[in-house]
Amino acid sequence: MLTIARRFSGSSICRKQITVGSNNIQVIKNIQDREYEAIWKTIGSTRSDLKKDDIKKFKEAWGNDYHQTLTFLKDSDRLIASNSHVVFRPLKDSKGLENLVFRGNLWISPDVRGSEIMDITDKQSYDVGFSVGNNSMAYATKKTMDQYKNLTGSMDHLHKYYVSNYDFGDLCIPKDLDTSGIVVKNARDVPDTDILKYDAKVFKYERSKYVLGQIREDFGRVAYNEKGDVIGIGAISVYPSGECAITPMYADDIRIARTILKNILEEMTLDAEKYWRLQIRSHDQHTGSYGWIRPFLSTMTHRSEVCTLMCDHKEKGMDFSKVYSTFHADNCPI
């Protein structure tokens, strides 16, 4: 009963189908409390992996480089589309990299019919620099693949993005895991630079406020070797629905990733009444990204393909070899 209640905690309201155009919409880019509330009531409350204040935190983390555009039905509070982008700027010591324009979450109300809404959201993306030859990147589903091809001019992709969900009742903490030579510390107790320097090995663009906020908000860890070098960072975010997501898990090797997760789960405890399920966001760039979780499961591993990371260029600013679970695809490509 608890799982069912959580899974369907959001409500959806069936409304009359509408056709939109430039004459019956209002586009808002300067998001205030009214708009944040509309996002939560319309989109956020139906998602199991979002907190009410997350959108505000994303804006605070990236400032003017975070672009959230909302489309309302004119003269109403009816939200019909939400379109977000992040402009990632290369770190100071990253040579040869340009600004990266990442299209994050695109939501269109199922009440809207016709192709006009796609033209409207495409223009919003062009306005923030998401276009052919402008170092653009986005996640695309099978349904939106052609649209992204038109926007970026390319069908190139870096990786496929998968999601696995495991009920907490199917998790276990392995007793015979080899954790020798690995020291794990709470992310709140270590210097900022320890976290950020390791993140920079994976993603060579500025996102320091976002990373520190995510790693330290709920259950975050930093792993060191016996010499004191950082060899991994990881975190589990806990949502009001009871869903828990590994966001992210970066490590030099699979043994370190497992040691970090073991340390976190020992603090959380495997309380199936308190926590619903554990979500892992894997990719297809190395096999460890999928199978590393096996020692923690009393069931079979599984995953579902969600989307594909597409780009208009060959990206050199990311290292997938250390990525066992990514940040959320709404905000980051890795």
mmCIF file of C-alpha atoms in Angstrom:
data_model
loop_
_atom_site.group_PDB
_atom_site.id
_atom_site.type_symbol
_atom_site.label_atom_id
_atom_site.label_comp_id
_atom_site.label_asym_id
_atom_site.label_seq_id
_atom_site.Cartn_x
_atom_site.Cartn_y
_atom_site.Cartn_z
ATOM 1 C CA MET A 1 0.000 0.000 0.000
ATOM 2 C CA LEU A 2 2.831 2.386 0.839
ATOM 3 C CA THR A 3 4.564 1.890 -2.510
ATOM 4 C CA ILE A 4 1.350 2.370 -4.454
ATOM 5 C CA ALA A 5 0.510 5.557 -2.568
ATOM 6 C CA ARG A 6 3.951 6.971 -3.260
ATOM 7 C CA ARG A 7 4.037 5.940 -6.875
ATOM 8 C CA PHE A 8 0.750 7.624 -7.664
ATOM 9 C CA SER A 9 0.948 10.497 -5.197
ATOM 10 C CA GLY A 10 0.768 13.102 -7.983
ATOM 11 C CA SER A 11 -2.580 13.940 -9.516
ATOM 12 C CA SER A 12 -3.272 14.729 -13.137
ATOM 13 C CA ILE A 13 -6.227 16.800 -14.248
ATOM 14 C CA CYS A 14 -7.831 16.021 -17.595
ATOM 15 C CA ARG A 15 -8.695 19.235 -19.363
ATOM 16 C CA LYS A 16 -10.074 20.247 -22.702
ATOM 17 C CA GLN A 17 -7.568 19.949 -25.532
ATOM 18 C CA ILE A 18 -6.263 23.293 -26.763
ATOM 19 C CA THR A 19 -4.368 24.592 -29.780
ATOM 20 C CA VAL A 20 -1.862 27.341 -29.066
ATOM 21 C CA GLY A 21 -0.263 30.079 -31.111
ATOM 22 C CA SER A 22 1.504 33.375 -30.549
ATOM 23 C CA ASN A 23 -1.846 35.119 -30.008
ATOM 24 C CA ASN A 24 -3.077 33.075 -27.037
ATOM 25 C CA ILE A 25 0.046 32.470 -24.941
ATOM 26 C CA GLN A 26 2.207 34.369 -22.474
ATOM 27 C CA VAL A 27 5.921 33.553 -22.248
ATOM 28 C CA ILE A 28 7.654 34.307 -18.942
ATOM 29 C CA LYS A 29 11.419 34.205 -18.414
ATOM 30 C CA ASN A 30 11.727 36.147 -15.149
ATOM 31 C CA ILE A 31 10.464 33.456 -12.783
ATOM 32 C CA GLN A 32 8.923 34.651 -9.512
ATOM 33 C CA ASP A 33 7.030 32.932 -6.670
ATOM 34 C CA ARG A 34 3.819 32.683 -8.730
ATOM 35 C CA GLU A 35 5.632 30.840 -11.499
ATOM 36 C CA TYR A 36 7.546 28.565 -9.114
ATOM 37 C CA GLU A 37 4.233 27.575 -7.540
ATOM 38 C CA ALA A 38 2.768 26.869 -10.986
ATOM 39 C CA ILE A 39 5.728 24.627 -11.845
ATOM 40 C CA TRP A 40 5.276 22.653 -8.654
ATOM 41 C CA LYS A 41 1.502 22.273 -8.908
ATOM 42 C CA THR A 42 1.542 21.339 -12.589
ATOM 43 C CA ILE A 43 4.753 19.340 -12.990
ATOM 44 C CA GLY A 44 6.684 18.872 -9.771
ATOM 45 C CA SER A 45 3.963 17.389 -7.583
ATOM 46 C CA THR A 46 3.512 14.526 -10.057
ATOM 47 C CA ARG A 47 7.217 13.606 -10.048
ATOM 48 C CA SER A 48 8.792 11.314 -7.495
ATOM 49 C CA ASP A 49 12.327 12.708 -7.998
ATOM 50 C CA LEU A 50 11.853 16.432 -7.396
ATOM 51 C CA LYS A 51 11.733 18.640 -4.307
ATOM 52 C CA LYS A 52 9.555 21.727 -4.200
ATOM 53 C CA ASP A 53 12.484 24.135 -3.896
ATOM 54 C CA ASP A 54 14.756 22.388 -6.431
ATOM 55 C CA ILE A 55 14.062 24.807 -9.304
ATOM 56 C CA LYS A 56 14.931 27.782 -7.099
ATOM 57 C CA LYS A 57 18.143 26.045 -6.049
ATOM 58 C CA PHE A 58 19.107 25.407 -9.664
ATOM 59 C CA LYS A 59 18.644 29.099 -10.457
ATOM 60 C CA GLU A 60 20.700 30.082 -7.417
ATOM 61 C CA ALA A 61 23.457 27.654 -8.414
ATOM 62 C CA TRP A 62 23.897 28.889 -11.984
ATOM 63 C CA GLY A 63 22.537 32.430 -11.781
ATOM 64 C CA ASN A 64 22.116 34.042 -15.187
ATOM 65 C CA ASP A 65 23.436 30.908 -16.895
ATOM 66 C CA TYR A 66 20.282 29.016 -15.884
ATOM 67 C CA HIS A 67 17.411 29.786 -18.255
ATOM 68 C CA GLN A 68 13.909 28.655 -17.312
ATOM 69 C CA THR A 69 11.190 29.677 -19.771
ATOM 70 C CA LEU A 70 7.521 29.097 -18.991
ATOM 71 C CA THR A 71 4.617 29.269 -21.421
ATOM 72 C CA PHE A 72 1.168 30.018 -20.007
ATOM 73 C CA LEU A 73 -2.201 30.195 -21.667
ATOM 74 C CA LYS A 74 -2.823 33.926 -22.027
ATOM 75 C CA ASP A 75 -4.569 35.684 -19.114
ATOM 76 C CA SER A 76 -4.523 32.559 -16.956
ATOM 77 C CA ASP A 77 -2.420 30.548 -14.497
ATOM 78 C CA ARG A 78 -2.522 27.512 -16.764
ATOM 79 C CA LEU A 79 1.035 26.354 -17.450
ATOM 80 C CA ILE A 80 1.323 24.568 -20.801
ATOM 81 C CA ALA A 81 5.101 24.296 -21.321
ATOM 82 C CA SER A 82 8.365 24.525 -19.394
ATOM 83 C CA ASN A 83 11.752 24.718 -21.103
ATOM 84 C CA SER A 84 15.109 24.897 -19.281
ATOM 85 C CA HIS A 85 18.709 25.404 -20.398
ATOM 86 C CA VAL A 86 22.087 25.738 -18.719
ATOM 87 C CA VAL A 87 25.051 27.515 -20.281
ATOM 88 C CA PHE A 88 28.141 25.732 -18.962
ATOM 89 C CA ARG A 89 31.369 27.723 -19.038
ATOM 90 C CA PRO A 90 34.755 25.961 -19.224
ATOM 91 C CA LEU A 91 36.867 25.858 -16.084
ATOM 92 C CA LYS A 92 39.790 28.269 -16.140
ATOM 93 C CA ASP A 93 42.393 25.568 -16.724
ATOM 94 C CA SER A 94 40.368 23.809 -19.445
ATOM 95 C CA LYS A 95 42.026 24.667 -22.735
ATOM 96 C CA GLY A 96 40.323 24.419 -26.098
ATOM 97 C CA LEU A 97 36.767 24.265 -24.747
ATOM 98 C CA GLU A 98 33.915 26.641 -25.566
ATOM 99 C CA ASN A 99 30.716 27.432 -23.694
ATOM 100 C CA LEU A 100 28.383 24.445 -23.737
ATOM 101 C CA VAL A 101 24.647 25.093 -24.162
ATOM 102 C CA PHE A 102 22.711 22.244 -22.561
ATOM 103 C CA ARG A 103 18.980 21.831 -23.036
ATOM 104 C CA GLY A 104 17.623 20.222 -19.900
ATOM 105 C CA ASN A 105 14.027 19.499 -19.045
ATOM 106 C CA LEU A 106 11.387 20.191 -21.697
ATOM 107 C CA TRP A 107 7.808 19.611 -20.578
ATOM 108 C CA ILE A 108 4.707 20.172 -22.708
ATOM 109 C CA SER A 109 1.215 19.673 -21.331
ATOM 110 C CA PRO A 110 -0.613 16.661 -22.799
ATOM 111 C CA ASP A 111 -3.620 18.980 -23.208
ATOM 112 C CA VAL A 112 -1.841 20.868 -25.997
ATOM 113 C CA ARG A 113 -2.292 19.666 -29.562
ATOM 114 C CA GLY A 114 -0.706 20.681 -32.848
ATOM 115 C CA SER A 115 2.889 21.450 -33.835
ATOM 116 C CA GLU A 116 2.803 25.145 -32.926
ATOM 117 C CA ILE A 117 3.957 24.502 -29.370
ATOM 118 C CA MET A 118 7.111 22.820 -30.696
ATOM 119 C CA ASP A 119 7.884 25.883 -32.813
ATOM 120 C CA ILE A 120 7.390 28.067 -29.737
ATOM 121 C CA THR A 121 9.739 26.030 -27.530
ATOM 122 C CA ASP A 122 12.289 25.724 -30.353
ATOM 123 C CA LYS A 123 12.439 29.518 -30.602
ATOM 124 C CA GLN A 124 12.981 29.719 -26.843
ATOM 125 C CA SER A 125 15.944 27.379 -27.228
ATOM 126 C CA TYR A 126 17.389 29.398 -30.106
ATOM 127 C CA ASP A 127 17.109 32.545 -27.983
ATOM 128 C CA VAL A 128 19.526 31.125 -25.378
ATOM 129 C CA GLY A 129 21.974 29.850 -27.997
ATOM 130 C CA PHE A 130 20.849 26.239 -28.436
ATOM 131 C CA SER A 131 21.372 25.834 -32.165
ATOM 132 C CA VAL A 132 23.398 24.240 -34.940
ATOM 133 C CA GLY A 133 27.145 24.759 -34.550
ATOM 134 C CA ASN A 134 26.874 26.527 -31.200
ATOM 135 C CA ASN A 135 28.284 23.742 -29.010
ATOM 136 C CA SER A 136 24.817 22.480 -28.121
ATOM 137 C CA MET A 137 23.855 19.315 -26.285
ATOM 138 C CA ALA A 138 20.610 17.721 -25.088
ATOM 139 C CA TYR A 139 18.974 14.473 -24.072
ATOM 140 C CA ALA A 140 16.465 13.204 -26.613
ATOM 141 C CA THR A 141 13.881 10.440 -26.471
ATOM 142 C CA LYS A 142 12.843 8.419 -29.497
ATOM 143 C CA LYS A 143 9.869 10.757 -29.922
ATOM 144 C CA THR A 144 11.967 13.936 -29.842
ATOM 145 C CA MET A 145 14.999 12.671 -31.786
ATOM 146 C CA ASP A 146 13.994 14.330 -35.062
ATOM 147 C CA GLN A 147 13.270 17.622 -33.313
ATOM 148 C CA TYR A 148 16.735 17.696 -31.758
ATOM 149 C CA LYS A 149 18.274 16.806 -35.101
ATOM 150 C CA ASN A 150 16.623 19.883 -36.593
ATOM 151 C CA LEU A 151 17.878 22.049 -33.740
ATOM 152 C CA THR A 152 21.457 20.775 -33.538
ATOM 153 C CA GLY A 153 21.946 19.618 -37.123
ATOM 154 C CA SER A 154 23.366 16.304 -35.962
ATOM 155 C CA MET A 155 22.423 12.790 -34.938
ATOM 156 C CA ASP A 156 25.727 12.273 -33.112
ATOM 157 C CA HIS A 157 25.365 10.964 -29.598
ATOM 158 C CA LEU A 158 27.745 10.483 -26.702
ATOM 159 C CA HIS A 159 25.887 7.923 -24.670
ATOM 160 C CA LYS A 160 22.577 6.289 -23.925
ATOM 161 C CA TYR A 161 21.000 7.095 -20.579
ATOM 162 C CA TYR A 162 19.337 4.365 -18.499
ATOM 163 C CA VAL A 163 17.411 4.299 -15.239
ATOM 164 C CA SER A 164 17.177 1.405 -12.785
ATOM 165 C CA ASN A 165 14.814 1.398 -9.796
ATOM 166 C CA TYR A 166 15.174 -1.058 -6.921
ATOM 167 C CA ASP A 167 12.745 -1.254 -3.998
ATOM 168 C CA PHE A 168 14.471 -0.799 -0.649
ATOM 169 C CA GLY A 169 13.091 -4.165 0.389
ATOM 170 C CA ASP A 170 15.266 -5.725 -2.335
ATOM 171 C CA LEU A 171 18.481 -4.066 -1.137
ATOM 172 C CA CYS A 172 21.121 -5.516 1.151
ATOM 173 C CA ILE A 173 24.443 -4.354 2.579
ATOM 174 C CA PRO A 174 27.200 -6.817 1.602
ATOM 175 C CA LYS A 175 29.319 -7.996 4.519
ATOM 176 C CA ASP A 176 32.309 -9.274 2.549
ATOM 177 C CA LEU A 177 32.948 -6.181 0.414
ATOM 178 C CA ASP A 178 36.657 -5.370 0.064
ATOM 179 C CA THR A 179 37.046 -1.794 1.325
ATOM 180 C CA SER A 180 40.733 -2.012 2.241
ATOM 181 C CA GLY A 181 42.808 1.109 1.654
ATOM 182 C CA ILE A 182 39.744 3.329 1.164
ATOM 183 C CA VAL A 183 38.810 6.047 3.651
ATOM 184 C CA VAL A 184 35.294 7.487 3.302
ATOM 185 C CA LYS A 185 34.322 10.845 4.832
ATOM 186 C CA ASN A 186 31.077 12.782 5.072
ATOM 187 C CA ALA A 187 30.981 15.411 2.314
ATOM 188 C CA ARG A 188 30.059 18.077 4.876
ATOM 189 C CA ASP A 189 33.358 17.497 6.700
ATOM 190 C CA VAL A 190 35.795 17.958 3.814
ATOM 191 C CA PRO A 191 37.109 21.051 1.988
ATOM 192 C CA ASP A 192 35.163 22.288 -1.036
ATOM 193 C CA THR A 193 38.242 21.833 -3.195
ATOM 194 C CA ASP A 194 38.389 18.083 -2.530
ATOM 195 C CA ILE A 195 34.943 17.681 -4.091
ATOM 196 C CA LEU A 196 35.348 20.207 -6.887
ATOM 197 C CA LYS A 197 38.764 19.059 -8.082
ATOM 198 C CA TYR A 198 37.471 15.530 -8.468
ATOM 199 C CA ASP A 199 34.330 16.701 -10.246
ATOM 200 C CA ALA A 200 36.563 18.656 -12.638
ATOM 201 C CA LYS A 201 38.189 15.386 -13.710
ATOM 202 C CA VAL A 202 34.778 14.219 -14.928
ATOM 203 C CA PHE A 203 33.230 17.451 -16.230
ATOM 204 C CA LYS A 204 35.509 20.323 -17.197
ATOM 205 C CA TYR A 205 32.880 23.047 -16.859
ATOM 206 C CA GLU A 206 31.887 25.332 -13.997
ATOM 207 C CA ARG A 207 29.080 23.955 -11.812
ATOM 208 C CA SER A 208 30.605 24.265 -8.336
ATOM 209 C CA LYS A 209 27.554 25.606 -6.459
ATOM 210 C CA TYR A 210 25.319 22.938 -7.954
ATOM 211 C CA VAL A 211 27.735 20.093 -7.164
ATOM 212 C CA LEU A 212 28.398 21.182 -3.583
ATOM 213 C CA GLY A 213 24.677 21.642 -2.970
ATOM 214 C CA GLN A 214 23.791 18.208 -4.311
ATOM 215 C CA ILE A 215 26.628 16.335 -2.624
ATOM 216 C CA ARG A 216 26.025 17.876 0.797
ATOM 217 C CA GLU A 217 22.242 18.127 0.936
ATOM 218 C CA ASP A 218 21.282 14.609 2.038
ATOM 219 C CA PHE A 219 23.814 11.756 2.130
ATOM 220 C CA GLY A 220 27.127 12.656 0.477
ATOM 221 C CA ARG A 221 30.555 11.067 0.699
ATOM 222 C CA VAL A 222 34.135 11.638 -0.452
ATOM 223 C CA ALA A 223 36.563 8.711 -0.732
ATOM 224 C CA TYR A 224 40.333 8.942 -0.215
ATOM 225 C CA ASN A 225 43.226 6.548 -0.623
ATOM 226 C CA GLU A 226 45.810 6.028 2.102
ATOM 227 C CA LYS A 227 47.899 8.891 0.703
ATOM 228 C CA GLY A 228 45.009 11.326 1.138
ATOM 229 C CA ASP A 229 44.171 11.634 -2.557
ATOM 230 C CA VAL A 230 40.501 11.915 -3.514
ATOM 231 C CA ILE A 231 39.461 8.801 -5.449
ATOM 232 C CA GLY A 232 35.685 9.196 -5.573
ATOM 233 C CA ILE A 233 32.610 11.241 -4.665
ATOM 234 C CA GLY A 234 29.025 10.086 -4.335
ATOM 235 C CA ALA A 235 25.658 11.035 -2.924
ATOM 236 C CA ILE A 236 22.104 9.835 -2.457
ATOM 237 C CA SER A 237 19.319 12.408 -2.688
ATOM 238 C CA VAL A 238 16.115 11.647 -0.779
ATOM 239 C CA TYR A 239 12.782 12.986 -2.065
ATOM 240 C CA PRO A 240 9.437 13.497 -0.269
ATOM 241 C CA SER A 241 7.976 10.565 -2.225
ATOM 242 C CA GLY A 242 10.455 8.239 -0.527
ATOM 243 C CA GLU A 243 12.414 7.842 -3.740
ATOM 244 C CA CYS A 244 16.194 7.930 -3.352
ATOM 245 C CA ALA A 245 18.537 8.630 -6.256
ATOM 246 C CA ILE A 246 22.286 8.153 -6.540
ATOM 247 C CA THR A 247 23.278 11.615 -7.774
ATOM 248 C CA PRO A 248 26.053 11.105 -8.638
ATOM 249 C CA MET A 249 28.532 8.281 -8.169
ATOM 250 C CA TYR A 250 31.970 9.132 -9.545
ATOM 251 C CA ALA A 251 34.924 6.891 -8.694
ATOM 252 C CA ASP A 252 38.303 5.730 -9.977
ATOM 253 C CA ASP A 253 37.089 2.128 -10.031
ATOM 254 C CA ILE A 254 34.161 -0.113 -9.169
ATOM 255 C CA ARG A 255 35.491 -1.103 -5.735
ATOM 256 C CA ILE A 256 35.560 2.541 -4.654
ATOM 257 C CA ALA A 257 32.023 3.163 -5.947
ATOM 258 C CA ARG A 258 30.751 0.180 -3.966
ATOM 259 C CA THR A 259 32.590 1.299 -0.830
ATOM 260 C CA ILE A 260 30.998 4.757 -1.004
ATOM 261 C CA LEU A 261 27.516 3.292 -1.464
ATOM 262 C CA LYS A 262 28.005 0.842 1.407
ATOM 263 C CA ASN A 263 29.031 3.682 3.703
ATOM 264 C CA ILE A 264 25.954 5.730 2.782
ATOM 265 C CA LEU A 265 23.483 2.852 3.144
ATOM 266 C CA GLU A 266 24.904 1.967 6.556
ATOM 267 C CA GLU A 267 23.946 5.445 7.744
ATOM 268 C CA MET A 268 20.550 5.479 6.030
ATOM 269 C CA THR A 269 19.653 1.909 7.063
ATOM 270 C CA LEU A 270 17.515 -0.170 4.710
ATOM 271 C CA ASP A 271 14.216 1.051 6.106
ATOM 272 C CA ALA A 272 11.570 0.113 3.520
ATOM 273 C CA GLU A 273 8.922 2.015 5.490
ATOM 274 C CA LYS A 274 10.923 5.238 5.304
ATOM 275 C CA TYR A 275 12.432 4.839 1.835
ATOM 276 C CA TRP A 276 10.625 3.628 -1.273
ATOM 277 C CA ARG A 277 13.209 2.760 -3.910
ATOM 278 C CA LEU A 278 16.772 3.476 -5.034
ATOM 279 C CA GLN A 279 17.311 4.966 -8.482
ATOM 280 C CA ILE A 280 20.535 4.582 -10.478
ATOM 281 C CA ARG A 281 21.214 6.558 -13.656
ATOM 282 C CA SER A 282 23.647 4.610 -15.797
ATOM 283 C CA HIS A 283 25.075 4.872 -19.323
ATOM 284 C CA ASP A 284 26.592 2.680 -22.019
ATOM 285 C CA GLN A 285 30.187 3.938 -21.998
ATOM 286 C CA HIS A 286 31.521 1.228 -19.688
ATOM 287 C CA THR A 287 29.883 -1.929 -18.367
ATOM 288 C CA GLY A 288 30.609 -1.072 -14.747
ATOM 289 C CA SER A 289 28.059 1.720 -14.852
ATOM 290 C CA TYR A 290 25.316 -0.905 -14.911
ATOM 291 C CA GLY A 291 26.580 -3.932 -13.009
ATOM 292 C CA TRP A 292 28.396 -2.300 -10.098
ATOM 293 C CA ILE A 293 25.249 -2.390 -7.927
ATOM 294 C CA ARG A 294 24.913 -6.221 -7.926
ATOM 295 C CA PRO A 295 26.376 -6.927 -4.435
ATOM 296 C CA PHE A 296 23.660 -4.699 -2.937
ATOM 297 C CA LEU A 297 20.720 -6.529 -4.539
ATOM 298 C CA SER A 298 18.685 -9.562 -3.564
ATOM 299 C CA THR A 299 17.010 -9.401 -6.982
ATOM 300 C CA MET A 300 18.172 -9.297 -10.607
ATOM 301 C CA THR A 301 19.720 -6.168 -12.098
ATOM 302 C CA HIS A 302 17.610 -4.372 -14.680
ATOM 303 C CA ARG A 303 17.460 -1.042 -16.455
ATOM 304 C CA SER A 304 15.325 0.872 -18.945
ATOM 305 C CA GLU A 305 16.619 3.126 -21.697
ATOM 306 C CA VAL A 306 15.282 6.624 -21.131
ATOM 307 C CA CYS A 307 17.034 8.886 -23.610
ATOM 308 C CA THR A 308 20.155 9.575 -25.644
ATOM 309 C CA LEU A 309 22.649 12.393 -25.154
ATOM 310 C CA MET A 310 22.904 14.205 -28.491
ATOM 311 C CA CYS A 311 25.278 16.952 -29.545
ATOM 312 C CA ASP A 312 26.364 18.991 -32.550
ATOM 313 C CA HIS A 313 30.055 18.353 -31.923
ATOM 314 C CA LYS A 314 32.533 15.863 -30.514
ATOM 315 C CA GLU A 315 32.659 16.743 -26.845
ATOM 316 C CA LYS A 316 36.070 16.545 -25.154
ATOM 317 C CA GLY A 317 35.183 17.969 -21.756
ATOM 318 C CA MET A 318 33.712 14.831 -20.168
ATOM 319 C CA ASP A 319 35.204 11.591 -18.835
ATOM 320 C CA PHE A 320 32.635 8.795 -18.597
ATOM 321 C CA SER A 321 35.143 6.242 -17.287
ATOM 322 C CA LYS A 322 34.614 7.436 -13.700
ATOM 323 C CA VAL A 323 30.811 7.732 -13.917
ATOM 324 C CA TYR A 324 28.808 4.965 -12.220
ATOM 325 C CA SER A 325 25.677 7.083 -11.824
ATOM 326 C CA THR A 326 25.097 10.520 -13.334
ATOM 327 C CA PHE A 327 23.547 13.701 -12.057
ATOM 328 C CA HIS A 328 19.937 14.208 -13.122
ATOM 329 C CA ALA A 329 19.462 14.652 -16.874
ATOM 330 C CA ASP A 330 17.286 17.716 -16.214
ATOM 331 C CA ASN A 331 20.381 19.754 -15.382
ATOM 332 C CA CYS A 332 23.611 18.051 -16.415
ATOM 333 C CA PRO A 333 24.811 15.869 -19.290
ATOM 334 C CA ILE A 334 26.898 13.707 -16.957
#
